[in-house]
Short mmCIF file of C-alpha atoms and ligand atoms in Angstrom, two decimals:
data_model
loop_
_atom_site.label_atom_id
_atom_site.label_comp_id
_atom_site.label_asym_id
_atom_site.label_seq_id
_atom_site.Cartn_x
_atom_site.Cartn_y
_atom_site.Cartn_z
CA UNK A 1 8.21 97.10 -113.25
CA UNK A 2 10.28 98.09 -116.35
CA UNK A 3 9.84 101.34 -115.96
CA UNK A 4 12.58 103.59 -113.81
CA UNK A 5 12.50 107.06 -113.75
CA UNK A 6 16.57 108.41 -113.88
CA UNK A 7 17.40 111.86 -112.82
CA UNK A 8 20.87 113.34 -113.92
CA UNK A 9 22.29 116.26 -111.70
CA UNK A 10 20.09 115.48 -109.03
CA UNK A 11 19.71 115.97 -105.44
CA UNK A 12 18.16 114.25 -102.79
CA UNK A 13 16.94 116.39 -99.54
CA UNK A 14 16.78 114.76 -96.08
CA UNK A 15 14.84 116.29 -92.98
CA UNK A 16 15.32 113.82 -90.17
CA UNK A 17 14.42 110.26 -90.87
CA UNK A 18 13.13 111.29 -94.11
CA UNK A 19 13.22 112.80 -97.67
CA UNK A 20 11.80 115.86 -97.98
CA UNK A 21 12.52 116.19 -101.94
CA UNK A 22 14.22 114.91 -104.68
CA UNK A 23 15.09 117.35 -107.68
CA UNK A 24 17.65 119.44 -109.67
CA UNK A 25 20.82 119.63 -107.62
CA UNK A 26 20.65 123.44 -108.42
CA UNK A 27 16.85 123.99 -107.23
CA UNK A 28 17.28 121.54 -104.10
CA UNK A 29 20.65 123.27 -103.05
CA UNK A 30 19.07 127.20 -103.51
CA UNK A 31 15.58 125.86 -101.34
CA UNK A 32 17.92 124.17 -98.93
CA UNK A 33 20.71 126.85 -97.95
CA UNK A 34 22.44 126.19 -94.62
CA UNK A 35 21.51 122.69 -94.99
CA UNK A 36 24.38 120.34 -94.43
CA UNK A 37 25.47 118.68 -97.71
CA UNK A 38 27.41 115.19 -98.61
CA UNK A 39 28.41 115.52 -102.59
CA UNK A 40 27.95 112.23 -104.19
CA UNK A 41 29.52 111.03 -107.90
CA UNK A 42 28.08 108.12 -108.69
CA UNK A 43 24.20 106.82 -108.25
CA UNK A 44 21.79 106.78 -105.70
CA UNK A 45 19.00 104.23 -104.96
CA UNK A 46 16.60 103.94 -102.92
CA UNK A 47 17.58 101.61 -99.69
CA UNK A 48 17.22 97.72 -101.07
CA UNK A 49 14.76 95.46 -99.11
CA UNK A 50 15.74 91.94 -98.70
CA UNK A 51 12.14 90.45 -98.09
CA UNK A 52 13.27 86.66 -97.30
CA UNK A 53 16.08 85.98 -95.15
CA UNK A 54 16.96 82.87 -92.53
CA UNK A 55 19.98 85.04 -91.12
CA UNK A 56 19.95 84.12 -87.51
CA UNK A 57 21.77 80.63 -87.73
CA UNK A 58 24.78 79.68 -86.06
CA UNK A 59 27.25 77.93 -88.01
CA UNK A 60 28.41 77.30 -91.99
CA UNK A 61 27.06 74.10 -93.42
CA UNK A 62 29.91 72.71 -95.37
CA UNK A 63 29.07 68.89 -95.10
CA UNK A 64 25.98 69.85 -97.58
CA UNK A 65 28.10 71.86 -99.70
CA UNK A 66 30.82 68.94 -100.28
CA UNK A 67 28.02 66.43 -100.30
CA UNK A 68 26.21 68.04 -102.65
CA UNK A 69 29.08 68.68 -105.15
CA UNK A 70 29.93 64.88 -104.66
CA UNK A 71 26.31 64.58 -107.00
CA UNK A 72 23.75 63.83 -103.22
CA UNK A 73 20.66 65.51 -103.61
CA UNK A 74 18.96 68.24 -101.49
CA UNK A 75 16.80 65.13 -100.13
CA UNK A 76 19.67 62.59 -99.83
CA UNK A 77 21.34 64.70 -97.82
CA UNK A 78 18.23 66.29 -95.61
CA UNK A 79 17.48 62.27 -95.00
CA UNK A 80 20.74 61.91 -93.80
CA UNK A 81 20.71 63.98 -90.42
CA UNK A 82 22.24 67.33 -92.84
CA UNK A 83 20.29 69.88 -94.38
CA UNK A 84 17.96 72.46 -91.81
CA UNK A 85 18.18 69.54 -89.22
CA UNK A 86 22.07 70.43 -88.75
CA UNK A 87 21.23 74.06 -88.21
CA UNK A 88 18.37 73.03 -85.91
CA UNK A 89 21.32 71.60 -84.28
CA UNK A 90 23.55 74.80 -84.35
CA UNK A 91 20.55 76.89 -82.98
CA UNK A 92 19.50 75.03 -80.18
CA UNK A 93 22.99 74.73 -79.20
CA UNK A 94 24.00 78.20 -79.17
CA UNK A 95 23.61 80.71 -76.27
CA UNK A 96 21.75 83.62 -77.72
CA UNK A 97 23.80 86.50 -77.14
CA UNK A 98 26.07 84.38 -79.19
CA UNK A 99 23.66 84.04 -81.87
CA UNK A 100 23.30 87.88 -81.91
CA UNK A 101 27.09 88.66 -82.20
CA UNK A 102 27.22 86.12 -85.77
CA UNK A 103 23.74 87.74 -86.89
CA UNK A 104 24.71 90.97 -85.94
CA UNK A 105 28.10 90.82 -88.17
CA UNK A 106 26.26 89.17 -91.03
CA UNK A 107 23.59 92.04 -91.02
CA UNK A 108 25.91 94.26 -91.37
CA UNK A 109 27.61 92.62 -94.40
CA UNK A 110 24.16 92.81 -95.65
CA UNK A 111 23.95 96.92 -95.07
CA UNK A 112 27.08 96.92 -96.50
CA UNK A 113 25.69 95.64 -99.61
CA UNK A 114 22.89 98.18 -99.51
CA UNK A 115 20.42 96.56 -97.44
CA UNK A 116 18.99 99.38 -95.35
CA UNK A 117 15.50 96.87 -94.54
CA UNK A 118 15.71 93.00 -94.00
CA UNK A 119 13.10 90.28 -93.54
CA UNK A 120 14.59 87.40 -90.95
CA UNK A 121 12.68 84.43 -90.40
CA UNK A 122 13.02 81.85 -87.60
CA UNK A 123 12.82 77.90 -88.62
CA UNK A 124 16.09 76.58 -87.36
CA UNK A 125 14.29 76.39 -83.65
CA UNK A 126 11.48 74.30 -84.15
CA UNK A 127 10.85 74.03 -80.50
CA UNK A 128 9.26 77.19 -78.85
CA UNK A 129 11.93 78.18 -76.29
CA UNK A 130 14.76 77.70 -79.75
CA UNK A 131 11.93 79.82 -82.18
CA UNK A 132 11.73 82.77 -79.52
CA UNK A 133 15.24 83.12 -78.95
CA UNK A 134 15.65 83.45 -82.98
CA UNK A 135 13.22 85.92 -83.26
CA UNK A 136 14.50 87.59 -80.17
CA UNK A 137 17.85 88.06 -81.79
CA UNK A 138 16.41 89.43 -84.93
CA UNK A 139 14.83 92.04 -83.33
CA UNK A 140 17.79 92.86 -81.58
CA UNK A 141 20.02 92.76 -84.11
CA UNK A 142 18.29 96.58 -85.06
CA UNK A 143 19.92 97.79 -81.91
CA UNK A 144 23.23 96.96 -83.22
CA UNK A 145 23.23 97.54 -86.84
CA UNK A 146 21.07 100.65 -88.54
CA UNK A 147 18.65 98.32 -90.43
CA UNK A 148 15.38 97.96 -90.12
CA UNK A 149 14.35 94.48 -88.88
CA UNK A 150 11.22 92.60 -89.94
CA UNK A 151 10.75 89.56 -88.45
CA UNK A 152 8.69 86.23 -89.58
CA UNK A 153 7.66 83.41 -87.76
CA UNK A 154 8.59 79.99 -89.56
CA UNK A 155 8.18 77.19 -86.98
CA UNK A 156 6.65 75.05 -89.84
CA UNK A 157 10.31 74.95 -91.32
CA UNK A 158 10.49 71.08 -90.90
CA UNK A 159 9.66 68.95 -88.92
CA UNK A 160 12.16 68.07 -85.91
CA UNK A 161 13.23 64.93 -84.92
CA UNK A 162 11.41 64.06 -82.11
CA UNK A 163 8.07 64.42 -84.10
CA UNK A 164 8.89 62.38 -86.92
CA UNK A 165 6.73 59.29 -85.82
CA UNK A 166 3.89 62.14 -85.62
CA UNK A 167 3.65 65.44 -87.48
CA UNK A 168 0.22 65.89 -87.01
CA UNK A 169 1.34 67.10 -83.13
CA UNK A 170 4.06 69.06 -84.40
CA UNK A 171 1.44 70.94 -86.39
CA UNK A 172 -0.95 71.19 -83.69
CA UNK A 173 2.21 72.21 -81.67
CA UNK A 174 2.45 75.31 -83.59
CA UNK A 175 -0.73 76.34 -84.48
CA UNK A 176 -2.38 75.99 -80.72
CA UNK A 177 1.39 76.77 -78.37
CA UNK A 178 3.84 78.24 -80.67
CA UNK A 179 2.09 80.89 -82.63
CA UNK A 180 -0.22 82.41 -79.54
CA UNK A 181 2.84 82.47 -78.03
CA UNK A 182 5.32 84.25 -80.54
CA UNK A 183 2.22 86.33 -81.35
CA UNK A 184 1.34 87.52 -77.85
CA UNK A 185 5.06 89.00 -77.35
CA UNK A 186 4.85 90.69 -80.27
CA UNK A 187 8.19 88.54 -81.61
CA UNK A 188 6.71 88.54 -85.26
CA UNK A 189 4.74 90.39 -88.04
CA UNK A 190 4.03 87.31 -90.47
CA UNK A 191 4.04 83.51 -90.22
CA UNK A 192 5.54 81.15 -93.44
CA UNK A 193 5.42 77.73 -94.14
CA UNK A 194 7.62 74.96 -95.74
CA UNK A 195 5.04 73.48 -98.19
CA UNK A 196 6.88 70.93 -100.14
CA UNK A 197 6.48 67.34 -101.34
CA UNK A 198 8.28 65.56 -98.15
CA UNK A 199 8.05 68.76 -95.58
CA UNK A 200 4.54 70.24 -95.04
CA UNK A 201 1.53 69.13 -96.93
CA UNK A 202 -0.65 72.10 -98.50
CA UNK A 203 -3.12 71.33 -95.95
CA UNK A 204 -1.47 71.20 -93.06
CA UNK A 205 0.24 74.51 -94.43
CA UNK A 206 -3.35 76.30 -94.52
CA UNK A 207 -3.65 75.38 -90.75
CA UNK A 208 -0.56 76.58 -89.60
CA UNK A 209 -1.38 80.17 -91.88
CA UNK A 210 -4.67 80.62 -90.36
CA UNK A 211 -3.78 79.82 -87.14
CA UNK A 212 -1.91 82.48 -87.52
CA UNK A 213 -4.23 84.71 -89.41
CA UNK A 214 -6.11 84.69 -86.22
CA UNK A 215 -3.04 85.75 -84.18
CA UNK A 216 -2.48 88.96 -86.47
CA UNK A 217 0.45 87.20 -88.32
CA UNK A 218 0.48 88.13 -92.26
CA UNK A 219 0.62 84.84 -94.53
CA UNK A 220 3.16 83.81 -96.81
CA UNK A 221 4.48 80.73 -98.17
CA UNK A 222 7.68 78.81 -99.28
CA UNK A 223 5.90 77.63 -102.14
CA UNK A 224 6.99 75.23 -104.63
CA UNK A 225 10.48 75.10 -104.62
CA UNK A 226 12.10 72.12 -105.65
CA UNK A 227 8.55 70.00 -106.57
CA UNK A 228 5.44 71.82 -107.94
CA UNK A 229 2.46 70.61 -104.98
CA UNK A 230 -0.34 73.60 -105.56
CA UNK A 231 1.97 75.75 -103.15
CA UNK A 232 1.23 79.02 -105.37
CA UNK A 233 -2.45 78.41 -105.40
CA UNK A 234 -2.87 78.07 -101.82
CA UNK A 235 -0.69 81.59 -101.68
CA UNK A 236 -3.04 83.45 -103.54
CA UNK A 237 -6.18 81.52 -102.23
CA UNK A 238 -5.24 82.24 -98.05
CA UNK A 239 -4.35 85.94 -99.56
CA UNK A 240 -0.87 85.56 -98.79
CA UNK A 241 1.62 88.68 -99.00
CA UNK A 242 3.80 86.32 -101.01
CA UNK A 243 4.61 83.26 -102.73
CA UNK A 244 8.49 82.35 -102.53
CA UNK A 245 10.74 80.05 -104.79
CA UNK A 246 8.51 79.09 -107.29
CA UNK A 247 10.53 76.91 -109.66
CA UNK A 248 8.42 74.18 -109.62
CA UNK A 249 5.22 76.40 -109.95
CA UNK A 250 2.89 74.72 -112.42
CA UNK A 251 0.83 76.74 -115.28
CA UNK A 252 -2.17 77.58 -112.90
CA UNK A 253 -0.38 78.63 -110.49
CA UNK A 254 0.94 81.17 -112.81
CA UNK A 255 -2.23 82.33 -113.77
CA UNK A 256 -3.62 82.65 -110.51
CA UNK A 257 -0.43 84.93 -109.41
CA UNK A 258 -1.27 87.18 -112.11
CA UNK A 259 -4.73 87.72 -111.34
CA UNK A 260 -3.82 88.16 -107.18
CA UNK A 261 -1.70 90.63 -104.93
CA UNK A 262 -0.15 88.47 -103.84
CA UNK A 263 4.04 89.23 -104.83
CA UNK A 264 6.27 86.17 -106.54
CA UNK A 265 9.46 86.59 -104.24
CA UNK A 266 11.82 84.71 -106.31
CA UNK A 267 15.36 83.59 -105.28
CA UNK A 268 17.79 82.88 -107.99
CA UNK A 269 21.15 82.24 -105.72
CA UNK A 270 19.17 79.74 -104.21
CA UNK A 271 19.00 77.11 -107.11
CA UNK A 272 22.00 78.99 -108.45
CA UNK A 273 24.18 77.56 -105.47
CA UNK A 274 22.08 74.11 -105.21
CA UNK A 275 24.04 73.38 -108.69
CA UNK A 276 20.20 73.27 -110.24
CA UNK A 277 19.47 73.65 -113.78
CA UNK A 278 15.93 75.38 -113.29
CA UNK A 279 14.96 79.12 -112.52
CA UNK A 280 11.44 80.10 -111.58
CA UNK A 281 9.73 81.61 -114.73
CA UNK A 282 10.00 85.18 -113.97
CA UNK A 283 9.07 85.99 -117.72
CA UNK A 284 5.86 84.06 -117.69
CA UNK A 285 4.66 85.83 -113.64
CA UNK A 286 5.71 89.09 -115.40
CA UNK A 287 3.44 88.49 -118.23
CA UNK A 288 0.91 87.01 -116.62
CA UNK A 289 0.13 89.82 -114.54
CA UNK A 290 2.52 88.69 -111.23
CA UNK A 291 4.22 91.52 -108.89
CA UNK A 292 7.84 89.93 -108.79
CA UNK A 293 10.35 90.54 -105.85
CA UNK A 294 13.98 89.23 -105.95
CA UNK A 295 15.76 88.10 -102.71
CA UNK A 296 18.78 86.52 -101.10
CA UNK A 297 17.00 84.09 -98.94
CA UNK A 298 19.99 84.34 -96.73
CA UNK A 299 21.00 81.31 -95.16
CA UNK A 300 23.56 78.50 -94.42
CA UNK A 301 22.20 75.34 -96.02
CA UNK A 302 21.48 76.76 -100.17
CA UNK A 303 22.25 80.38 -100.33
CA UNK A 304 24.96 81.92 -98.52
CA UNK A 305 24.87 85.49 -100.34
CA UNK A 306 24.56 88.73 -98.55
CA UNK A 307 24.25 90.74 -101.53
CA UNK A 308 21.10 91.61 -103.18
CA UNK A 309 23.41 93.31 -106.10
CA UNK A 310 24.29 89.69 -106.80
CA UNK A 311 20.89 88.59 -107.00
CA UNK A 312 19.99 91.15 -109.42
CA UNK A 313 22.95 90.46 -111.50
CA UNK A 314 21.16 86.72 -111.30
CA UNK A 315 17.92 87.72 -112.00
CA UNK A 316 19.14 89.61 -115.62
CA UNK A 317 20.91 86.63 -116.69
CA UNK A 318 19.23 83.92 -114.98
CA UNK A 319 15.72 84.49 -114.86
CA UNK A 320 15.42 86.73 -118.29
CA UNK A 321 14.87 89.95 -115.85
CA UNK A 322 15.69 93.44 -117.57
CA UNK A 323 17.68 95.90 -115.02
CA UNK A 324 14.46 98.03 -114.13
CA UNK A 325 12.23 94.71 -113.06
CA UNK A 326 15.04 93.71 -111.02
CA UNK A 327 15.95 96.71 -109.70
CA UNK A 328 11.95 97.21 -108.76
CA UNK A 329 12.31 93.65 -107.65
CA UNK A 330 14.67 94.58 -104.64
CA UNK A 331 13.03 98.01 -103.72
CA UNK A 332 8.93 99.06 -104.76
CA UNK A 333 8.05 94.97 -104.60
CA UNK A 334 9.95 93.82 -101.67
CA UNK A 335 8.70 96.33 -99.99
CA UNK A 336 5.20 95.99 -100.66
CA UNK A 337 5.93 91.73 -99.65
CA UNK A 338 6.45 93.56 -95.60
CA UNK A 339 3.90 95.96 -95.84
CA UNK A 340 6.13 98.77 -96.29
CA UNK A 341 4.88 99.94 -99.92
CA UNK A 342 4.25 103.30 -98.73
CA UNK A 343 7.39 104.35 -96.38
CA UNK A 344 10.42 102.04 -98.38
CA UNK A 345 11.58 101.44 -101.72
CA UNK A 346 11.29 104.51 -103.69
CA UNK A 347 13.36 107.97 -103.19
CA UNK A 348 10.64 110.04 -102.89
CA UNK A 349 9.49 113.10 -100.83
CA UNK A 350 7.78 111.40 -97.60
CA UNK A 351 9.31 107.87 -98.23
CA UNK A 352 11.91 106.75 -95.20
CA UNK A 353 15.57 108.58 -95.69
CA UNK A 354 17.08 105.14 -96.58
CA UNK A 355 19.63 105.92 -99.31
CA UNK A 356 22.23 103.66 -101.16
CA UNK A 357 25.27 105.44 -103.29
CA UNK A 358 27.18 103.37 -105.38
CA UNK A 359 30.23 103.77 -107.68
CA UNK A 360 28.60 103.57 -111.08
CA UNK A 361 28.34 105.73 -114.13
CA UNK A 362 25.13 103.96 -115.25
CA UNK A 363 22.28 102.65 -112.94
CA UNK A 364 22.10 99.36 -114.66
CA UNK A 365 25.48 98.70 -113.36
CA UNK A 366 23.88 97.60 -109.99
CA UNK A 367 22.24 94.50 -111.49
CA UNK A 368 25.67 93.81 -113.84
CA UNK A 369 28.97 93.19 -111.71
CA UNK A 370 28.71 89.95 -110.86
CA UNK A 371 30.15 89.53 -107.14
CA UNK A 372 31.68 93.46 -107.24
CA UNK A 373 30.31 95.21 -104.24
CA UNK A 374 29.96 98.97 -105.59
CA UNK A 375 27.71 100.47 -102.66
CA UNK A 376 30.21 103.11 -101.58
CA UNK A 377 27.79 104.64 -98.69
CA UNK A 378 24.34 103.86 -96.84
CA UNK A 379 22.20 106.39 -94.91
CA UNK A 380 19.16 104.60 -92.98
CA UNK A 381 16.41 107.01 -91.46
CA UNK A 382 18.65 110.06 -92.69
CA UNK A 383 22.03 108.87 -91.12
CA UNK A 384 25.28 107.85 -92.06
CA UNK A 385 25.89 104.15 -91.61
CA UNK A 386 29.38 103.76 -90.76
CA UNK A 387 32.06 102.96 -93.40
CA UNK A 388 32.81 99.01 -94.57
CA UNK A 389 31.13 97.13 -91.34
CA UNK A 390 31.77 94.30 -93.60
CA UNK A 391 35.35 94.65 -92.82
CA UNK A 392 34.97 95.27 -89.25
CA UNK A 393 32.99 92.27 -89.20
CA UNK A 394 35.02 89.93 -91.48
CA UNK A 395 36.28 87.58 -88.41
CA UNK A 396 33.16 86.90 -87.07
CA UNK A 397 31.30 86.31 -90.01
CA UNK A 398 33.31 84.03 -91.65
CA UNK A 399 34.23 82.23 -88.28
CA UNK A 400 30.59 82.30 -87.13
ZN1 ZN B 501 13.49 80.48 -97.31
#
């Protein structure tokens, strides 16, 4: 993961939706006369890949964000009504073409940032008819902004309201309705879990992942976020594509990341904007062996970010990262967290044509200005993405 291999003077070919080579600007431009060609100063990466996003919510949750500055914990305030319960709230509510017009303009904010692929996960349903109308909008989001949409099914978020007297329904709920369901119309490619002290149980998380193990729904698992409870060594022992959060995750569950495929998705804004004093121990999962992703996990209640440049910039001086590992952390890893190892993350001849050029003298610059957007241009499957939708989209994004 430290290792990054920097061309100077270079050129990157496209042929359709992908690239055909990547060389000496000299060699590439003498093999490639009559092609059409876009001169870049500056540095290119490959396309970033958020791999754990809740982007399709409806509205801002300020209450927590006052609350929690007022000293309430993430609990104290979740116990309160607040928390994913208020954006249950939002999401029910909400009509879904709606839902698509905020998602859609917060995508794009995201592509603007140099997201050209994006993981979105439901959870803010947790009722079928609310889960399929999530995942429904993040699939069509795609047909309105040039990013690649992966979508997850996350139905074991919390539990709602009207099951709190009896979870063990709300689990059957979404093992034996939900998931055959979601999984028959083809509305998701993996299934997650809440497993936390106070949310779901580790065991009631193994039922809900290979309930949907038998659907065709790739595991992975919100594990150990705020309290260690064995999330990490359930990841690795189900086979899961990843473990995410991980700053409670205790010395085994270390260990057993190293010795597993299975990819530590860690998400610094997260406990960076919950005001916590903890990281995840990237250093330790990188020298134990671990595959380490970075991400924005995206979403209303503890990380509001669109910017995986940010997160990098976090995960140098927060979690002891050095620029390569993080910058491997947003592109070879989080690809390989969706399956996508072989067609994203690299700039490569055969990989997808999803380019990022930013103004920067030095590469290491991406993971260093802290809340600077430099992407200057995006190209997904060998395109153009149009200039600044962030702009376009500022209204509806911040109003949404
Ligand atoms: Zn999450």
């Amino acid at each position: 993961m430290g290792d990054v291999e920097v061309l100077s003077d270079a050129a990157v070919l496209l042929r359709d939706d992908r690239i055909a080579a990547v060389g000496p600007y000299a060699e590439l431009r003498r093999a490639a006369a009559g092609a059409a060609v876009v001169e870049v100063s500056g540095v290119l990466f490959p396309g970033f890949v958020d791999c754990h996003t809740h982007a399709v919510f409806a509205a801002p949750r300020l209450d927590d964000h006052q609350r929690r500055a007022l000293g309430e914990t993430y609990q104290a305030i979740a116990a309160a009504g607040g928390g994913i319960l208020q954006s249950v709230r939002d999401v029910r509510a909400a009509p879904e073409d709606a839902l698509l017009e905020r998602t859609a303009a917060r995508v794009a904010t995201l592509l603007a940032h140099g997201t050209t692929t994006v993981e979105i996960k439901s959870g803010y349903g947790l009722e079928l008819a609310a889960e399929q109308k999530q995942l429904r909008v993040a699939g069509r989001v795609a047909g309105r902004v040039p990013v690649t949409v992966v979508p997850t099914f996350l139905g074991a978020h919390e539990v709602p309201p009207e099951y709190r007297d009896r979870r063990a329904d709300y689990v059957r709920l979404v093992c034996e309705e939900m998931i055959p369901a979601v999984a028959r119309a083809g509305l998701a490619r993996a299934c997650d879990v809440f497993c936390e002290p106070g949310v779901f149980t580790p065991a009631e998380a193994r039922a809900v992942l290979e309930a949907g193990r038998a659907h065709g729904l790739t595991p992975r698992l919100h594990a150990d976020e705020l309290e260690g409870a064995g999330g990490a060594e359930l990841a690795v022992q189900l086979g899961a594509a990843s473990a995410d959060h991980l700053a409670a995750v205790s010395d085994a569950g270390v260990r057993a990341l190293g010795r597993s495929a299975t990819v530590a998705v860690l998400l610094p804004a997260t406990m960076t904007f919950l005001g916590r004093r903890t990281q995840a121990p990237a250093r330790r999962l990188l020298e134990a062996g671990a595959a380490v992703a970075l991400a924005t996990d995206c979403n209303p209640g503890s990380s509001p970010t669109v910017s995986l440049p940010l997160v990098m910039v976090l995960g140098v001086s927060q979690l002891g990262m050095r620029h390569a590992e993080a910058l491997t952390a947003v592109t070879v890893n989080a690809a390989a967290v969706l399956g996508l190892a072989g067609d994203r993350g690299q700039l490569a001849a055969g990989f997808r044509a999803d380019v990022v050029a930013c103004a920067v003298r030095d590469w290491r610059e991406i993971a260093y200005w802290l809340g600077d957007n430099r992407v200057s241009a995006v190209w997904t499957g060998g395109s153009a993405c149009p200039p600044s939708p962030a702009l376009l989209s500022l209204d509806s994004h911040v109003q949404g």
